[in-house]
Amino acid sequence: MKGKRVIFLSASSFFLSYFSRVTWSIVAPLSALKTTTTEDSIIFALFFVGYILVQIPSGMLADSISVNRLLFLSLLGVGITSFISATVPLIMVEYIMSFLMGFSAGWIYPITVKLLSISFDGKDLPTAMSIYSIAWPLSIVASGIIIPFLALTFGWEFSFYFISALSVILGISALVYLPSLKLSKNIIKFKGVVRDRNSIYISIGGFLFYLTYWVLVLYLYKYLLGVFRNEYVAGVIYSFTALTGIFSTILAGYIIKSLGVKRTFLLFISLYSISLLLFSFSKNVIIIGTDALALGFFRFIITPTSSTAVAVIGGKERSGSVTGFANFFWQSSGIVGSIIAPLLINLFTYTYLWTFVGVLSFLSLIFYYKLKFMRDYL
């Protein structure tokens, strides 16, 4: 029961951190602010600035402070900033709240990976990570369905009210139901994390891979809206990029134990990259929908694989620090993507955008290939 509580609350918090992150990408065309592409990019970038600023300190603190309290404070911050975003609809307020929301949500991933890494051992770890990681594709599917429904039925503000209420409920639950963990009293030396070659390879490879992911998440809905001219069709196909990911994430634990972390990275990032390139060359709803389903299946096997990799690289004592270090680079890609994507869209077309990120995804394989693990099943 303790293990189930850890997975459920960790996964629910992880879900919320991504749901809150992609909300504006869907709400923007429906909001009263009627923001431009440039203003949207600033909002996206500010979220990621706040998010990455706390990655390294949150990882270090997760290795030395009771994580249930840290998780409570993080979720409370997401709840407060979401409420203000909905209540005060001014562009400058959205800028500030986006930064603070990212600052609050940024603690969740290092904290929850730390929770799982010290709660599960051996081959149970990839299985726990795969169940936990269902939250990622589920958040994208849910956002493509829930956010347009709330925005069109009740008003765009209710998407943020929903996030606010859920954040407070989860935060209180984490404080009450998560165990107070006995953490190592050893001082974690950050230079040891930085000098670890696996930490560097997983960070750089992840930066390139997640750059392609964030460009897709932040700009796909607007692209689909332009192609199909229908909010609901665009939302459904947007959710397709994660729908099959729910099933592939469940399978990921078995795949990782069968192929190993490194081979899982190499195989499924290759297939994901091909899907991205194919995505560039059609505006047919059936072809785009089918490719979106395939892309989602391949993409979301990488999430639990990444979480398993950083947990093993860091071990029980340093898993928070390694996760924070790697995730600093992974999420920095969101800022870079927010800058590069509108430039490519304005100078060329979305076709060049999807082709560009497909090539970047292939380049990430160089760094994943360099990973070396001591355990046979990894």
JSON list of C-alpha atoms in Angstrom, two decimals, residues 44-230:
[
{"chain": "A", "resi": 44, "resn": "PHE", "atom": "CA", "xyz": [6.26, 29.62, -22.80]},
{"chain": "A", "resi": 45, "resn": "ALA", "atom": "CA", "xyz": [9.85, 30.79, -22.35]},
{"chain": "A", "resi": 46, "resn": "LEU", "atom": "CA", "xyz": [9.17, 32.42, -18.96]},
{"chain": "A", "resi": 47, "resn": "PHE", "atom": "CA", "xyz": [7.62, 29.20, -17.67]},
{"chain": "A", "resi": 48, "resn": "PHE", "atom": "CA", "xyz": [10.77, 27.30, -18.64]},
{"chain": "A", "resi": 49, "resn": "VAL", "atom": "CA", "xyz": [13.08, 29.95, -17.17]},
{"chain": "A", "resi": 50, "resn": "GLY", "atom": "CA", "xyz": [11.37, 29.56, -13.81]},
{"chain": "A", "resi": 51, "resn": "TYR", "atom": "CA", "xyz": [11.30, 25.78, -14.23]},
{"chain": "A", "resi": 52, "resn": "ILE", "atom": "CA", "xyz": [14.98, 25.27, -14.98]},
{"chain": "A", "resi": 53, "resn": "LEU", "atom": "CA", "xyz": [16.18, 27.71, -12.31]},
{"chain": "A", "resi": 54, "resn": "VAL", "atom": "CA", "xyz": [15.06, 25.30, -9.59]},
{"chain": "A", "resi": 55, "resn": "GLN", "atom": "CA", "xyz": [16.17, 22.01, -11.16]},
{"chain": "A", "resi": 56, "resn": "ILE", "atom": "CA", "xyz": [19.61, 21.74, -9.60]},
{"chain": "A", "resi": 57, "resn": "PRO", "atom": "CA", "xyz": [18.69, 23.12, -6.13]},
{"chain": "A", "resi": 58, "resn": "SER", "atom": "CA", "xyz": [15.52, 21.00, -6.03]},
{"chain": "A", "resi": 59, "resn": "GLY", "atom": "CA", "xyz": [17.51, 17.87, -6.84]},
{"chain": "A", "resi": 60, "resn": "MET", "atom": "CA", "xyz": [20.09, 18.65, -4.17]},
{"chain": "A", "resi": 61, "resn": "LEU", "atom": "CA", "xyz": [17.41, 19.39, -1.55]},
{"chain": "A", "resi": 62, "resn": "ALA", "atom": "CA", "xyz": [15.47, 16.24, -2.47]},
{"chain": "A", "resi": 63, "resn": "ASP", "atom": "CA", "xyz": [18.57, 14.27, -1.46]},
{"chain": "A", "resi": 64, "resn": "SER", "atom": "CA", "xyz": [18.68, 15.85, 2.00]},
{"chain": "A", "resi": 65, "resn": "ILE", "atom": "CA", "xyz": [15.21, 17.16, 3.05]},
{"chain": "A", "resi": 66, "resn": "SER", "atom": "CA", "xyz": [11.87, 15.40, 3.60]},
{"chain": "A", "resi": 67, "resn": "VAL", "atom": "CA", "xyz": [10.43, 15.28, 0.10]},
{"chain": "A", "resi": 68, "resn": "ASN", "atom": "CA", "xyz": [6.75, 15.27, 1.09]},
{"chain": "A", "resi": 69, "resn": "ARG", "atom": "CA", "xyz": [7.06, 18.83, 2.42]},
{"chain": "A", "resi": 70, "resn": "LEU", "atom": "CA", "xyz": [8.90, 19.96, -0.68]},
{"chain": "A", "resi": 71, "resn": "LEU", "atom": "CA", "xyz": [6.21, 18.43, -2.88]},
{"chain": "A", "resi": 72, "resn": "PHE", "atom": "CA", "xyz": [3.44, 20.14, -0.89]},
{"chain": "A", "resi": 73, "resn": "LEU", "atom": "CA", "xyz": [5.06, 23.58, -1.29]},
{"chain": "A", "resi": 74, "resn": "SER", "atom": "CA", "xyz": [5.62, 23.01, -5.01]},
{"chain": "A", "resi": 75, "resn": "LEU", "atom": "CA", "xyz": [2.02, 22.03, -5.66]},
{"chain": "A", "resi": 76, "resn": "LEU", "atom": "CA", "xyz": [0.72, 24.91, -3.54]},
{"chain": "A", "resi": 77, "resn": "GLY", "atom": "CA", "xyz": [2.74, 27.30, -5.69]},
{"chain": "A", "resi": 78, "resn": "VAL", "atom": "CA", "xyz": [1.23, 25.88, -8.89]},
{"chain": "A", "resi": 79, "resn": "GLY", "atom": "CA", "xyz": [-2.26, 26.28, -7.38]},
{"chain": "A", "resi": 80, "resn": "ILE", "atom": "CA", "xyz": [-1.78, 29.92, -6.38]},
{"chain": "A", "resi": 81, "resn": "THR", "atom": "CA", "xyz": [-0.22, 31.04, -9.68]},
{"chain": "A", "resi": 82, "resn": "SER", "atom": "CA", "xyz": [-2.92, 29.26, -11.71]},
{"chain": "A", "resi": 83, "resn": "PHE", "atom": "CA", "xyz": [-5.64, 31.00, -9.72]},
{"chain": "A", "resi": 84, "resn": "ILE", "atom": "CA", "xyz": [-4.10, 34.43, -10.29]},
{"chain": "A", "resi": 85, "resn": "SER", "atom": "CA", "xyz": [-3.65, 33.73, -14.04]},
{"chain": "A", "resi": 86, "resn": "ALA", "atom": "CA", "xyz": [-7.38, 33.13, -14.33]},
{"chain": "A", "resi": 87, "resn": "THR", "atom": "CA", "xyz": [-8.48, 35.95, -12.02]},
{"chain": "A", "resi": 88, "resn": "VAL", "atom": "CA", "xyz": [-6.32, 38.76, -13.44]},
{"chain": "A", "resi": 89, "resn": "PRO", "atom": "CA", "xyz": [-6.34, 38.42, -17.26]},
{"chain": "A", "resi": 90, "resn": "LEU", "atom": "CA", "xyz": [-3.59, 40.91, -18.19]},
{"chain": "A", "resi": 91, "resn": "ILE", "atom": "CA", "xyz": [-0.66, 40.05, -20.42]},
{"chain": "A", "resi": 92, "resn": "MET", "atom": "CA", "xyz": [1.93, 41.31, -17.93]},
{"chain": "A", "resi": 93, "resn": "VAL", "atom": "CA", "xyz": [0.29, 39.25, -15.18]},
{"chain": "A", "resi": 94, "resn": "GLU", "atom": "CA", "xyz": [0.40, 36.19, -17.47]},
{"chain": "A", "resi": 95, "resn": "TYR", "atom": "CA", "xyz": [4.13, 36.77, -17.99]},
{"chain": "A", "resi": 96, "resn": "ILE", "atom": "CA", "xyz": [4.81, 36.95, -14.24]},
{"chain": "A", "resi": 97, "resn": "MET", "atom": "CA", "xyz": [2.52, 34.05, -13.34]},
{"chain": "A", "resi": 98, "resn": "SER", "atom": "CA", "xyz": [3.98, 31.87, -16.09]},
{"chain": "A", "resi": 99, "resn": "PHE", "atom": "CA", "xyz": [7.44, 32.40, -14.60]},
{"chain": "A", "resi": 100, "resn": "LEU", "atom": "CA", "xyz": [6.25, 31.69, -11.05]},
{"chain": "A", "resi": 101, "resn": "MET", "atom": "CA", "xyz": [4.21, 28.69, -12.15]},
{"chain": "A", "resi": 102, "resn": "GLY", "atom": "CA", "xyz": [7.30, 27.22, -13.80]},
{"chain": "A", "resi": 103, "resn": "PHE", "atom": "CA", "xyz": [9.32, 28.01, -10.68]},
{"chain": "A", "resi": 104, "resn": "SER", "atom": "CA", "xyz": [6.78, 26.08, -8.59]},
{"chain": "A", "resi": 105, "resn": "ALA", "atom": "CA", "xyz": [6.26, 23.14, -10.98]},
{"chain": "A", "resi": 106, "resn": "GLY", "atom": "CA", "xyz": [10.00, 22.71, -11.49]},
{"chain": "A", "resi": 107, "resn": "TRP", "atom": "CA", "xyz": [10.45, 20.99, -8.13]},
{"chain": "A", "resi": 108, "resn": "ILE", "atom": "CA", "xyz": [8.09, 18.13, -8.92]},
{"chain": "A", "resi": 109, "resn": "TYR", "atom": "CA", "xyz": [10.16, 15.93, -11.25]},
{"chain": "A", "resi": 110, "resn": "PRO", "atom": "CA", "xyz": [13.39, 15.70, -9.18]},
{"chain": "A", "resi": 111, "resn": "ILE", "atom": "CA", "xyz": [11.35, 15.17, -6.01]},
{"chain": "A", "resi": 112, "resn": "THR", "atom": "CA", "xyz": [9.18, 12.39, -7.43]},
{"chain": "A", "resi": 113, "resn": "VAL", "atom": "CA", "xyz": [12.05, 10.57, -9.14]},
{"chain": "A", "resi": 114, "resn": "LYS", "atom": "CA", "xyz": [13.87, 10.65, -5.79]},
{"chain": "A", "resi": 115, "resn": "LEU", "atom": "CA", "xyz": [10.77, 9.21, -4.09]},
{"chain": "A", "resi": 116, "resn": "LEU", "atom": "CA", "xyz": [10.58, 6.33, -6.54]},
{"chain": "A", "resi": 117, "resn": "SER", "atom": "CA", "xyz": [14.31, 5.61, -6.60]},
{"chain": "A", "resi": 118, "resn": "ILE", "atom": "CA", "xyz": [14.42, 5.06, -2.84]},
{"chain": "A", "resi": 119, "resn": "SER", "atom": "CA", "xyz": [11.11, 3.20, -2.72]},
{"chain": "A", "resi": 120, "resn": "PHE", "atom": "CA", "xyz": [11.86, 0.55, -5.39]},
{"chain": "A", "resi": 121, "resn": "ASP", "atom": "CA", "xyz": [14.88, -1.66, -6.08]},
{"chain": "A", "resi": 122, "resn": "GLY", "atom": "CA", "xyz": [16.38, -3.59, -8.98]},
{"chain": "A", "resi": 123, "resn": "LYS", "atom": "CA", "xyz": [14.05, -4.58, -11.78]},
{"chain": "A", "resi": 124, "resn": "ASP", "atom": "CA", "xyz": [11.08, -3.18, -9.87]},
{"chain": "A", "resi": 125, "resn": "LEU", "atom": "CA", "xyz": [12.44, 0.30, -10.61]},
{"chain": "A", "resi": 126, "resn": "PRO", "atom": "CA", "xyz": [11.76, 0.33, -14.40]},
{"chain": "A", "resi": 127, "resn": "THR", "atom": "CA", "xyz": [8.26, -1.03, -13.75]},
{"chain": "A", "resi": 128, "resn": "ALA", "atom": "CA", "xyz": [7.55, 1.66, -11.15]},
{"chain": "A", "resi": 129, "resn": "MET", "atom": "CA", "xyz": [8.94, 4.32, -13.48]},
{"chain": "A", "resi": 130, "resn": "SER", "atom": "CA", "xyz": [6.77, 3.14, -16.37]},
{"chain": "A", "resi": 131, "resn": "ILE", "atom": "CA", "xyz": [3.60, 3.31, -14.23]},
{"chain": "A", "resi": 132, "resn": "TYR", "atom": "CA", "xyz": [4.64, 6.73, -12.91]},
{"chain": "A", "resi": 133, "resn": "SER", "atom": "CA", "xyz": [5.41, 7.99, -16.41]},
{"chain": "A", "resi": 134, "resn": "ILE", "atom": "CA", "xyz": [1.88, 7.28, -17.67]},
{"chain": "A", "resi": 135, "resn": "ALA", "atom": "CA", "xyz": [1.18, 10.73, -16.22]},
{"chain": "A", "resi": 136, "resn": "TRP", "atom": "CA", "xyz": [3.07, 12.39, -19.08]},
{"chain": "A", "resi": 137, "resn": "PRO", "atom": "CA", "xyz": [1.05, 11.12, -22.09]},
{"chain": "A", "resi": 138, "resn": "LEU", "atom": "CA", "xyz": [-2.12, 11.16, -20.02]},
{"chain": "A", "resi": 139, "resn": "SER", "atom": "CA", "xyz": [-1.60, 14.87, -19.33]},
{"chain": "A", "resi": 140, "resn": "ILE", "atom": "CA", "xyz": [-1.35, 15.59, -23.07]},
{"chain": "A", "resi": 141, "resn": "VAL", "atom": "CA", "xyz": [-4.44, 13.52, -23.88]},
{"chain": "A", "resi": 142, "resn": "ALA", "atom": "CA", "xyz": [-6.35, 15.16, -21.06]},
{"chain": "A", "resi": 143, "resn": "SER", "atom": "CA", "xyz": [-5.24, 18.65, -22.08]},
{"chain": "A", "resi": 144, "resn": "GLY", "atom": "CA", "xyz": [-6.45, 18.17, -25.65]},
{"chain": "A", "resi": 145, "resn": "ILE", "atom": "CA", "xyz": [-9.89, 17.14, -24.38]},
{"chain": "A", "resi": 146, "resn": "ILE", "atom": "CA", "xyz": [-10.43, 18.89, -21.03]},
{"chain": "A", "resi": 147, "resn": "ILE", "atom": "CA", "xyz": [-9.00, 22.33, -21.81]},
{"chain": "A", "resi": 148, "resn": "PRO", "atom": "CA", "xyz": [-11.02, 23.06, -24.99]},
{"chain": "A", "resi": 149, "resn": "PHE", "atom": "CA", "xyz": [-14.15, 21.73, -23.25]},
{"chain": "A", "resi": 150, "resn": "LEU", "atom": "CA", "xyz": [-13.71, 23.95, -20.17]},
{"chain": "A", "resi": 151, "resn": "ALA", "atom": "CA", "xyz": [-12.68, 26.97, -22.23]},
{"chain": "A", "resi": 152, "resn": "LEU", "atom": "CA", "xyz": [-15.55, 26.72, -24.75]},
{"chain": "A", "resi": 153, "resn": "THR", "atom": "CA", "xyz": [-18.21, 25.70, -22.22]},
{"chain": "A", "resi": 154, "resn": "PHE", "atom": "CA", "xyz": [-17.42, 27.84, -19.17]},
{"chain": "A", "resi": 155, "resn": "GLY", "atom": "CA", "xyz": [-14.70, 30.27, -20.26]},
{"chain": "A", "resi": 156, "resn": "TRP", "atom": "CA", "xyz": [-10.95, 29.99, -20.75]},
{"chain": "A", "resi": 157, "resn": "GLU", "atom": "CA", "xyz": [-10.29, 30.91, -17.10]},
{"chain": "A", "resi": 158, "resn": "PHE", "atom": "CA", "xyz": [-11.79, 27.63, -15.86]},
{"chain": "A", "resi": 159, "resn": "SER", "atom": "CA", "xyz": [-8.83, 25.66, -17.24]},
{"chain": "A", "resi": 160, "resn": "PHE", "atom": "CA", "xyz": [-6.65, 27.46, -14.71]},
{"chain": "A", "resi": 161, "resn": "TYR", "atom": "CA", "xyz": [-9.21, 27.13, -11.93]},
{"chain": "A", "resi": 162, "resn": "PHE", "atom": "CA", "xyz": [-9.20, 23.37, -12.55]},
{"chain": "A", "resi": 163, "resn": "ILE", "atom": "CA", "xyz": [-5.40, 23.28, -12.20]},
{"chain": "A", "resi": 164, "resn": "SER", "atom": "CA", "xyz": [-5.55, 25.39, -9.05]},
{"chain": "A", "resi": 165, "resn": "ALA", "atom": "CA", "xyz": [-8.07, 23.14, -7.28]},
{"chain": "A", "resi": 166, "resn": "LEU", "atom": "CA", "xyz": [-6.27, 19.93, -8.26]},
{"chain": "A", "resi": 167, "resn": "SER", "atom": "CA", "xyz": [-2.91, 21.32, -7.11]},
{"chain": "A", "resi": 168, "resn": "VAL", "atom": "CA", "xyz": [-4.17, 22.14, -3.62]},
{"chain": "A", "resi": 169, "resn": "ILE", "atom": "CA", "xyz": [-5.84, 18.73, -3.23]},
{"chain": "A", "resi": 170, "resn": "LEU", "atom": "CA", "xyz": [-2.69, 16.87, -4.31]},
{"chain": "A", "resi": 171, "resn": "GLY", "atom": "CA", "xyz": [-0.44, 19.04, -2.17]},
{"chain": "A", "resi": 172, "resn": "ILE", "atom": "CA", "xyz": [-2.41, 18.31, 1.00]},
{"chain": "A", "resi": 173, "resn": "SER", "atom": "CA", "xyz": [-2.54, 14.60, 0.10]},
{"chain": "A", "resi": 174, "resn": "ALA", "atom": "CA", "xyz": [1.24, 14.50, -0.35]},
{"chain": "A", "resi": 175, "resn": "LEU", "atom": "CA", "xyz": [1.78, 16.12, 3.03]},
{"chain": "A", "resi": 176, "resn": "VAL", "atom": "CA", "xyz": [-0.59, 13.71, 4.78]},
{"chain": "A", "resi": 177, "resn": "TYR", "atom": "CA", "xyz": [-0.06, 10.39, 3.00]},
{"chain": "A", "resi": 178, "resn": "LEU", "atom": "CA", "xyz": [3.54, 10.31, 1.76]},
{"chain": "A", "resi": 179, "resn": "PRO", "atom": "CA", "xyz": [6.03, 8.83, 4.22]},
{"chain": "A", "resi": 180, "resn": "SER", "atom": "CA", "xyz": [8.63, 10.97, 5.96]},
{"chain": "A", "resi": 181, "resn": "LEU", "atom": "CA", "xyz": [11.73, 9.44, 4.42]},
{"chain": "A", "resi": 182, "resn": "LYS", "atom": "CA", "xyz": [14.99, 8.78, 6.21]},
{"chain": "A", "resi": 183, "resn": "LEU", "atom": "CA", "xyz": [17.52, 10.37, 3.88]},
{"chain": "A", "resi": 184, "resn": "SER", "atom": "CA", "xyz": [21.29, 10.11, 3.81]},
{"chain": "A", "resi": 185, "resn": "LYS", "atom": "CA", "xyz": [23.16, 12.54, 6.04]},
{"chain": "A", "resi": 186, "resn": "ASN", "atom": "CA", "xyz": [26.12, 12.51, 3.65]},
{"chain": "A", "resi": 187, "resn": "ILE", "atom": "CA", "xyz": [26.73, 15.79, 1.84]},
{"chain": "A", "resi": 188, "resn": "ILE", "atom": "CA", "xyz": [26.17, 15.31, -1.87]},
{"chain": "A", "resi": 189, "resn": "LYS", "atom": "CA", "xyz": [29.05, 16.92, -3.77]},
{"chain": "A", "resi": 190, "resn": "PHE", "atom": "CA", "xyz": [27.69, 18.50, -6.92]},
{"chain": "A", "resi": 191, "resn": "LYS", "atom": "CA", "xyz": [31.04, 18.34, -8.71]},
{"chain": "A", "resi": 192, "resn": "GLY", "atom": "CA", "xyz": [30.79, 14.54, -8.54]},
{"chain": "A", "resi": 193, "resn": "VAL", "atom": "CA", "xyz": [27.51, 14.73, -10.47]},
{"chain": "A", "resi": 194, "resn": "VAL", "atom": "CA", "xyz": [28.96, 17.10, -13.08]},
{"chain": "A", "resi": 195, "resn": "ARG", "atom": "CA", "xyz": [32.06, 14.95, -13.65]},
{"chain": "A", "resi": 196, "resn": "ASP", "atom": "CA", "xyz": [30.05, 11.79, -14.27]},
{"chain": "A", "resi": 197, "resn": "ARG", "atom": "CA", "xyz": [30.16, 11.11, -18.03]},
{"chain": "A", "resi": 198, "resn": "ASN", "atom": "CA", "xyz": [26.80, 9.36, -17.98]},
{"chain": "A", "resi": 199, "resn": "SER", "atom": "CA", "xyz": [25.28, 12.46, -16.38]},
{"chain": "A", "resi": 200, "resn": "ILE", "atom": "CA", "xyz": [26.70, 14.61, -19.18]},
{"chain": "A", "resi": 201, "resn": "TYR", "atom": "CA", "xyz": [25.63, 12.27, -22.00]},
{"chain": "A", "resi": 202, "resn": "ILE", "atom": "CA", "xyz": [22.08, 11.85, -20.69]},
{"chain": "A", "resi": 203, "resn": "SER", "atom": "CA", "xyz": [21.85, 15.64, -20.23]},
{"chain": "A", "resi": 204, "resn": "ILE", "atom": "CA", "xyz": [22.98, 16.61, -23.74]},
{"chain": "A", "resi": 205, "resn": "GLY", "atom": "CA", "xyz": [21.11, 13.79, -25.49]},
{"chain": "A", "resi": 206, "resn": "GLY", "atom": "CA", "xyz": [18.01, 14.69, -23.53]},
{"chain": "A", "resi": 207, "resn": "PHE", "atom": "CA", "xyz": [18.38, 18.38, -24.39]},
{"chain": "A", "resi": 208, "resn": "LEU", "atom": "CA", "xyz": [18.21, 17.57, -28.12]},
{"chain": "A", "resi": 209, "resn": "PHE", "atom": "CA", "xyz": [15.38, 15.04, -27.74]},
{"chain": "A", "resi": 210, "resn": "TYR", "atom": "CA", "xyz": [13.23, 17.19, -25.48]},
{"chain": "A", "resi": 211, "resn": "LEU", "atom": "CA", "xyz": [13.80, 20.22, -27.71]},
{"chain": "A", "resi": 212, "resn": "THR", "atom": "CA", "xyz": [11.88, 18.35, -30.42]},
{"chain": "A", "resi": 213, "resn": "TYR", "atom": "CA", "xyz": [9.24, 17.37, -27.88]},
{"chain": "A", "resi": 214, "resn": "TRP", "atom": "CA", "xyz": [8.56, 20.89, -26.61]},
{"chain": "A", "resi": 215, "resn": "VAL", "atom": "CA", "xyz": [8.38, 22.40, -30.08]},
{"chain": "A", "resi": 216, "resn": "LEU", "atom": "CA", "xyz": [5.77, 19.77, -30.94]},
{"chain": "A", "resi": 217, "resn": "VAL", "atom": "CA", "xyz": [3.75, 20.30, -27.76]},
{"chain": "A", "resi": 218, "resn": "LEU", "atom": "CA", "xyz": [3.82, 24.10, -27.76]},
{"chain": "A", "resi": 219, "resn": "TYR", "atom": "CA", "xyz": [3.12, 24.72, -31.45]},
{"chain": "A", "resi": 220, "resn": "LEU", "atom": "CA", "xyz": [1.26, 21.69, -32.76]},
{"chain": "A", "resi": 221, "resn": "TYR", "atom": "CA", "xyz": [-2.22, 22.77, -31.69]},
{"chain": "A", "resi": 222, "resn": "LYS", "atom": "CA", "xyz": [-1.96, 26.10, -33.53]},
{"chain": "A", "resi": 223, "resn": "TYR", "atom": "CA", "xyz": [-0.65, 24.29, -36.60]},
{"chain": "A", "resi": 224, "resn": "LEU", "atom": "CA", "xyz": [-3.53, 21.80, -36.56]},
{"chain": "A", "resi": 225, "resn": "LEU", "atom": "CA", "xyz": [-6.00, 24.62, -35.99]},
{"chain": "A", "resi": 226, "resn": "GLY", "atom": "CA", "xyz": [-4.68, 26.30, -39.13]},
{"chain": "A", "resi": 227, "resn": "VAL", "atom": "CA", "xyz": [-4.87, 23.07, -41.16]},
{"chain": "A", "resi": 228, "resn": "PHE", "atom": "CA", "xyz": [-8.34, 21.84, -40.11]},
{"chain": "A", "resi": 229, "resn": "ARG", "atom": "CA", "xyz": [-10.05, 25.09, -39.00]},
{"chain": "A", "resi": 230, "resn": "ASN", "atom": "CA", "xyz": [-11.85, 23.24, -36.22]}
]
